[in-house]
Structures are given as structure tokens and as C-alpha cells.
Coordinates of C-alpha atoms and ligand atoms in Angstrom, one line a residue:
M1468 CA 117.9 -8.2 -69.8
N1469 CA 119.8 -9.4 -72.9
S1470 CA 118.0 -8.0 -75.9
S1471 CA 118.3 -11.2 -78.0
F1472 CA 116.8 -13.1 -75.1
V1473 CA 113.8 -10.8 -75.1
I1474 CA 113.4 -11.1 -78.9
L1475 CA 113.6 -14.9 -78.7
V1476 CA 111.0 -15.2 -75.9
G1477 CA 108.7 -12.8 -77.8
L1478 CA 109.1 -15.0 -81.0
A1479 CA 108.4 -18.1 -79.1
E1480 CA 105.2 -16.6 -77.6
L1481 CA 104.1 -15.5 -81.1
A1482 CA 104.7 -18.9 -82.5
G1483 CA 102.8 -20.6 -79.7
L1484 CA 99.9 -18.2 -79.9
A1485 CA 99.8 -18.7 -83.7
G1486 CA 99.7 -22.5 -83.3
M1487 CA 96.7 -22.2 -80.9
G1488 CA 95.0 -19.6 -83.1
L1489 CA 95.3 -21.9 -86.1
T1490 CA 94.1 -24.9 -84.2
I1491 CA 91.0 -23.0 -83.0
T1492 CA 90.4 -21.7 -86.5
W1493 CA 90.6 -25.2 -87.9
M1494 CA 88.3 -26.7 -85.3
I1495 CA 85.7 -23.9 -85.5
K1496 CA 85.7 -23.2 -89.3
Y1497 CA 86.0 -26.7 -90.6
L1498 CA 85.2 -29.2 -87.8
G1499 CA 82.1 -27.9 -86.1
G1500 CA 83.5 -26.0 -83.1
F1501 CA 83.8 -27.0 -79.4
G1502 CA 81.4 -28.7 -76.9
W1503 CA 80.9 -31.7 -74.7
D1504 CA 78.4 -33.6 -76.8
G1505 CA 80.1 -37.0 -77.1
F1506 CA 80.7 -36.4 -80.8
A1507 CA 82.8 -34.2 -83.1
K1508 CA 82.6 -31.1 -80.9
Q1509 CA 83.9 -33.0 -77.9
F1510 CA 86.7 -34.5 -80.0
N1511 CA 87.8 -30.9 -80.9
V1512 CA 88.4 -30.1 -77.2
H1513 CA 91.2 -32.7 -77.4
P1514 CA 93.7 -31.0 -79.8
L1515 CA 93.0 -27.6 -78.2
M1516 CA 93.5 -28.6 -74.6
M1517 CA 96.5 -30.9 -75.3
T1518 CA 98.4 -28.2 -77.2
V1519 CA 97.5 -25.4 -74.7
G1520 CA 98.6 -27.5 -71.8
M1521 CA 101.4 -29.8 -73.0
I1522 CA 103.0 -27.4 -75.4
F1523 CA 102.2 -23.7 -74.6
I1524 CA 101.8 -23.7 -70.8
N1525 CA 104.5 -26.4 -70.3
G1526 CA 106.9 -24.5 -72.6
N1527 CA 106.3 -21.3 -70.7
A1528 CA 106.9 -23.2 -67.4
L1529 CA 110.3 -24.3 -68.7
M1530 CA 111.3 -20.8 -69.7
L1531 CA 110.0 -19.3 -66.4
Y1532 CA 113.3 -19.6 -64.5
R1533 CA 115.2 -17.7 -67.1
V1534 CA 112.5 -15.1 -67.7
T1535 CA 111.7 -14.3 -64.1
L1536 CA 115.0 -14.8 -62.3
S1537 CA 116.7 -12.3 -64.6
L1538 CA 114.0 -10.0 -63.2
N1539 CA 115.3 -10.7 -59.7
L1540 CA 112.2 -12.4 -58.3
P1541 CA 112.8 -14.6 -55.2
R1542 CA 113.5 -18.2 -56.2
I1543 CA 110.9 -19.7 -54.0
I1544 CA 108.1 -17.7 -55.7
V1545 CA 109.4 -18.7 -59.1
K1546 CA 109.4 -22.3 -57.9
F1547 CA 105.8 -22.2 -56.9
C1548 CA 104.8 -20.4 -60.2
H1549 CA 106.6 -23.2 -62.1
L1550 CA 104.7 -25.8 -60.1
G1551 CA 101.4 -23.8 -60.6
L1552 CA 101.9 -23.6 -64.4
Q1553 CA 102.7 -27.3 -64.6
L1554 CA 99.6 -28.2 -62.6
L1555 CA 97.6 -26.0 -65.0
A1556 CA 99.2 -27.9 -67.9
A1557 CA 98.3 -31.2 -66.3
G1558 CA 94.7 -30.0 -65.8
C1559 CA 94.4 -29.0 -69.5
G1560 CA 96.0 -32.3 -70.6
S1561 CA 93.5 -34.3 -68.4
I1562 CA 90.5 -32.5 -69.9
G1563 CA 92.0 -33.1 -73.4
L1564 CA 92.4 -36.8 -72.7
A1565 CA 89.0 -37.1 -71.1
A1566 CA 87.5 -35.5 -74.2
V1567 CA 89.0 -38.0 -76.6
F1568 CA 88.5 -41.1 -74.5
G1569 CA 84.9 -40.1 -73.8
Y1570 CA 84.4 -39.5 -77.6
H1571 CA 85.8 -42.9 -78.5
K1572 CA 83.6 -44.6 -75.9
N1573 CA 80.5 -42.8 -77.1
I1574 CA 81.1 -43.6 -80.8
G1575 CA 82.2 -47.2 -80.0
A1576 CA 85.7 -46.8 -81.4
S1577 CA 88.7 -48.7 -80.1
D1578 CA 91.1 -47.0 -77.7
L1579 CA 94.8 -46.5 -78.3
Y1580 CA 94.9 -47.9 -81.9
S1581 CA 97.2 -45.4 -83.4
F1582 CA 100.9 -44.6 -83.0
H1583 CA 99.9 -41.0 -82.1
S1584 CA 97.9 -42.3 -79.1
W1585 CA 100.7 -44.6 -77.9
V1586 CA 103.4 -41.8 -78.0
G1587 CA 100.8 -39.3 -76.6
L1588 CA 99.8 -41.5 -73.6
T1589 CA 103.5 -42.3 -72.8
T1590 CA 104.3 -38.5 -73.0
F1591 CA 101.4 -37.7 -70.6
I1592 CA 102.4 -40.4 -68.1
M1593 CA 106.0 -39.1 -68.2
F1594 CA 104.7 -35.6 -67.6
G1595 CA 102.8 -36.9 -64.6
I1596 CA 105.8 -38.7 -63.2
Q1597 CA 108.0 -35.6 -63.7
L1598 CA 105.4 -33.5 -61.9
L1599 CA 105.3 -35.9 -59.0
F1600 CA 109.1 -36.2 -58.6
G1601 CA 109.6 -32.5 -59.0
F1602 CA 107.1 -31.9 -56.2
L1603 CA 108.7 -34.5 -54.0
F1604 CA 112.3 -33.3 -54.5
F1605 CA 112.0 -29.5 -54.9
I1606 CA 109.0 -28.7 -52.7
L1607 CA 108.5 -31.5 -50.1
F1608 CA 112.2 -32.4 -49.5
F1609 CA 113.0 -28.6 -49.6
F1610 CA 110.7 -27.9 -46.7
L1611 CA 110.8 -31.3 -44.8
L1612 CA 114.4 -32.4 -45.4
P1613 CA 116.5 -29.2 -45.7
R1614 CA 119.7 -31.3 -45.4
S1615 CA 118.8 -33.1 -48.7
E1616 CA 120.7 -30.4 -50.7
N1617 CA 123.0 -32.9 -52.4
L1618 CA 120.3 -35.2 -53.3
R1619 CA 118.2 -32.3 -54.8
G1620 CA 121.3 -31.0 -56.6
R1621 CA 122.0 -34.4 -58.2
F1622 CA 118.3 -34.8 -59.2
L1623 CA 118.1 -31.4 -60.9
P1624 CA 119.9 -32.2 -64.2
I1625 CA 117.7 -35.3 -64.5
H1626 CA 114.6 -33.1 -64.0
V1627 CA 115.8 -30.5 -66.6
F1628 CA 116.6 -33.3 -69.1
F1629 CA 113.2 -34.9 -68.8
G1630 CA 111.5 -31.5 -68.9
K1631 CA 113.0 -30.7 -72.3
M1632 CA 112.4 -34.2 -73.6
I1633 CA 108.7 -34.2 -72.6
L1634 CA 108.1 -30.9 -74.5
I1635 CA 109.8 -32.3 -77.6
L1636 CA 107.7 -35.5 -77.3
A1637 CA 104.5 -33.5 -76.9
T1638 CA 105.4 -31.6 -80.1
I1639 CA 106.1 -34.8 -82.0
T1640 CA 102.8 -36.2 -80.7
T1641 CA 100.9 -33.1 -81.8
C1642 CA 102.4 -33.2 -85.3
M1643 CA 101.4 -36.9 -85.6
G1644 CA 97.9 -36.1 -84.2
I1645 CA 97.4 -33.2 -86.7
Q1646 CA 98.5 -35.5 -89.6
E1647 CA 96.1 -38.2 -88.4
K1648 CA 93.1 -35.8 -87.9
A1649 CA 93.8 -34.1 -91.3
M1650 CA 93.7 -37.5 -93.1
F1651 CA 90.4 -38.4 -91.2
A1652 CA 88.8 -35.0 -91.8
M1653 CA 89.7 -34.5 -95.4
A1654 CA 89.7 -38.2 -96.6
D1655 CA 90.2 -38.2 -100.4
K1656 CA 90.3 -34.4 -100.7
Y1657 CA 93.6 -34.3 -98.7
K1658 CA 95.8 -34.9 -101.7
D1659 CA 94.4 -31.7 -103.4
I1660 CA 95.9 -29.6 -100.5
P1661 CA 92.7 -27.8 -99.5
V1662 CA 92.9 -24.6 -97.3
Q1663 CA 92.0 -26.7 -94.3
A1664 CA 95.2 -28.8 -94.8
L1665 CA 97.3 -25.6 -95.0
I1666 CA 95.8 -24.4 -91.7
A1667 CA 96.4 -27.7 -90.0
H1668 CA 100.0 -27.9 -91.3
A1669 CA 100.7 -24.3 -90.3
A1670 CA 99.5 -25.1 -86.8
G1671 CA 102.0 -28.0 -86.5
I1672 CA 104.8 -25.9 -87.9
S1673 CA 104.0 -23.1 -85.4
F1674 CA 104.1 -25.5 -82.5
T1675 CA 107.4 -26.9 -83.8
I1676 CA 108.9 -23.4 -84.1
F1677 CA 107.7 -22.6 -80.5
T1678 CA 109.5 -25.7 -79.2
F1679 CA 112.6 -25.1 -81.3
I1680 CA 113.0 -21.6 -79.8
V1681 CA 112.2 -22.8 -76.2
M1682 CA 114.9 -25.5 -76.6
Y1683 CA 117.4 -22.9 -78.0
I1684 CA 116.7 -20.6 -75.0
M1685 CA 117.1 -23.6 -72.6
S1686 CA 120.4 -24.7 -74.1
N1687 CA 122.1 -21.4 -74.6
D1688 CA 124.7 -20.9 -71.9
S1689 CA 124.8 -17.1 -72.3
Y1690 CA 121.2 -17.0 -71.2
K1691 CA 122.0 -19.3 -68.3
A1692 CA 124.9 -17.1 -67.4
Q1693 CA 122.7 -14.0 -67.5
S1694 CA 120.2 -15.7 -65.2
R1695 CA 123.0 -16.9 -62.9
R1696 CA 124.4 -13.4 -62.6
D1697 CA 121.0 -12.4 -61.2
G1698 CA 120.7 -15.2 -58.8
Y1699 CA 119.9 -18.4 -60.7
H1700 CA 122.2 -21.2 -59.5
L1701 CA 122.1 -24.8 -60.6
Q1702 CA 123.7 -25.5 -57.3
A1703 CA 122.5 -27.8 -54.6
N1704 CA 121.8 -25.2 -52.0
S1705 CA 119.3 -23.3 -54.3
T1706 CA 117.3 -26.3 -55.6
Ligands
LIG543 C1 100.6 -33.5 -76.6 C2 99.5 -33.5 -77.3 C3 98.6 -34.8 -77.4 C4 98.6 -35.9 -76.7 C5 99.4 -36.2 -75.5 C6 97.6 -36.8 -77.3 C7 97.2 -38.0 -76.8 C8 96.2 -38.8 -77.3 C9 95.8 -40.1 -76.8 C10 96.3 -40.8 -75.6 C11 94.8 -40.6 -77.6 C12 94.0 -41.9 -77.5 C13 92.6 -41.8 -77.0 C14 91.9 -43.1 -77.0 O1 92.5 -44.1 -77.3 O2 90.7 -43.1 -76.7 C15 94.6 -39.6 -78.7 C16 93.7 -39.7 -79.7 C17 93.6 -38.9 -80.8 N1 94.3 -37.7 -80.9 FE1 95.6 -36.9 -79.7 N2 97.0 -36.1 -78.4 C18 97.6 -34.9 -78.5 C19 97.4 -33.9 -79.4 C20 96.6 -34.1 -80.5 C21 96.4 -33.1 -81.6 C22 97.0 -31.8 -81.6 C23 95.6 -33.7 -82.5 C24 95.2 -33.1 -83.8 C25 94.2 -32.6 -84.2 C26 95.2 -35.0 -82.0 C27 94.4 -35.9 -82.7 C28 94.0 -37.2 -82.2 C29 93.1 -38.1 -82.9 C30 92.6 -37.9 -84.3 C31 92.8 -39.1 -82.0 C32 91.9 -40.3 -82.2 C33 92.5 -41.4 -82.9 C34 93.6 -42.0 -82.1 O3 93.4 -42.7 -81.1 O4 94.8 -41.8 -82.5 N3 95.8 -35.2 -80.8 N4 95.5 -38.6 -78.5

């Protein structure tokens, strides 16, 4: 395996883990920890589950083809692992959304009042549609309509494009959510740049670095060529 590829994947994982670690630190040390109490603890489940699912697991699902196919794993197994990771991401995202909608209901707050929530819900719906179409084209059609190779081949670039865009949108949503929560949580102290703000900003920057590296890996032709050499074809008959 190409050594710069291994280093980049390692750096992406470090950035993603740092983002989650910083989010957990922020929630536990400053915002009361996690729980399902209808109040602050339940809200805190939202940022954690959304970032674990929509950024970390989703980003790893995108990189999976390049990571595992260069290890010569059979494509069908990788395809099911990709689906499994995306289902896990959808599960985490659903828990994260249930946490924040439940919290809003419990405290009597309006739903969907912020720009963050609009972009976030749109991103989540796009993720759901992407999952559904991916399942239809690459699993159902693959098994039930084996002669649909051309159709699957033509859909693949669309699937890849939306996959990348959804990860970028999830990262933008997260940065907006962090900003919004930081303003709520620190109110008039925010302008003094307290440690809590530094932790929150560092979490956003870590997730941004994670996505930046994942996008670089996904757009670098030499990593694609490496994967292709070992059996990864963006051709109709392998999709
Ligand atoms: C991909 C990641 C995320 C998505 C898709 C997302 C989505 C959403 C949605 C749809 C709502 C509206 C809930 C309602 O109206 O009842 C919401 C609320 C909220 N989210 Fe997120 N969120 C994400 C990450 C985060 C993160 C990391 C934070 C930061 C700590 C955050 C902070 C908030 C806050 C403060 C609210 C309540 C106020 C509001 O409705 O904007 N979110 N989020």
C-alpha cells in the first residue's frame, strides 16, 4: 500500500477521534454529561451522535473502498461493509435527531428555527435518500437485475458525488451547530474566549481537518489508480 495513503488515512482517523474526544470533553466537563432526561443531558446526545454518525462513520464508509480494496478483499464484502457502516451512521444520526427534537418538545422550544437546523435536516434527508438509492442500485438491482450494469455504471458517479457533498454538508452543519451551542452555553462570557470556547472551536476544526483529508483521499487519482490496480474498477460490471 502506498505509504502517503497510509499516513493520510492515519491522520484522518486521528483528526476524527480528536473531534469526538473534544466534543465529549465539552459535553461532560462543561454541559452536564449525557442522559435521556428531556433536558440538557439529552441535548448533549445530539452533537455526539450526529458527529459520530454523519461525520466519523460516514467518512470512514467513503474511504472504505480505497482502504479495503487495496488489501484485495472481495468487492461484494466491501459493498456490504459500506452499507453496514452507512446504516450504523443513519442509526446514530436518528438517535441524535430524536434527542434534540425530544429535548425541544420537552422544554417547549420551537423546532427548526435556526439556519443550522435547516441545513442539518436537509443533509440528513439527503443522506437517507442516498442510502435508499445506493441500496436499490448496488444491492437490489445487482442481485435481482444482473443485466442492469449500464444503469448502475451511470448511477455510480452521481452516488460518489452526493456521498462527498453530504460529508461536506454534515461538517458545515456541525460547525454551525458548535457555534450556536457555544453562544447559547457561554452567553456574555463567550467574548472573553473561555477554555470551553477553545475546546468547542478545536472540535469543529478537528472535524473540518478530518473531512478535508477524506476529500483529498477521495479526489486523488493516484490512490484511485492504486485501488484499481488491486481490483477496484469504476466500471459498470463491478458496480
Ligand atoms: C451533522 C451534524 C448535525 C445535524 C445533521 C444536526 C441537525 C439538527 C437539527 C435538524 C436540529 C433541529 C431540531 C429541532 O428543531 O427540534 C438541530 C438542533 C440543534 N443542533 Fe444540531 N445537528 C448536527 C450537529 C450538531 C452539533 C455538532 C452541534 C453542537 C454542539 C449542534 C447543535 C444544535 C443546537 C444548539 C440545536 C438547537 C437549536 C436549533 O434548532 O438550532 N448540532 N440540529
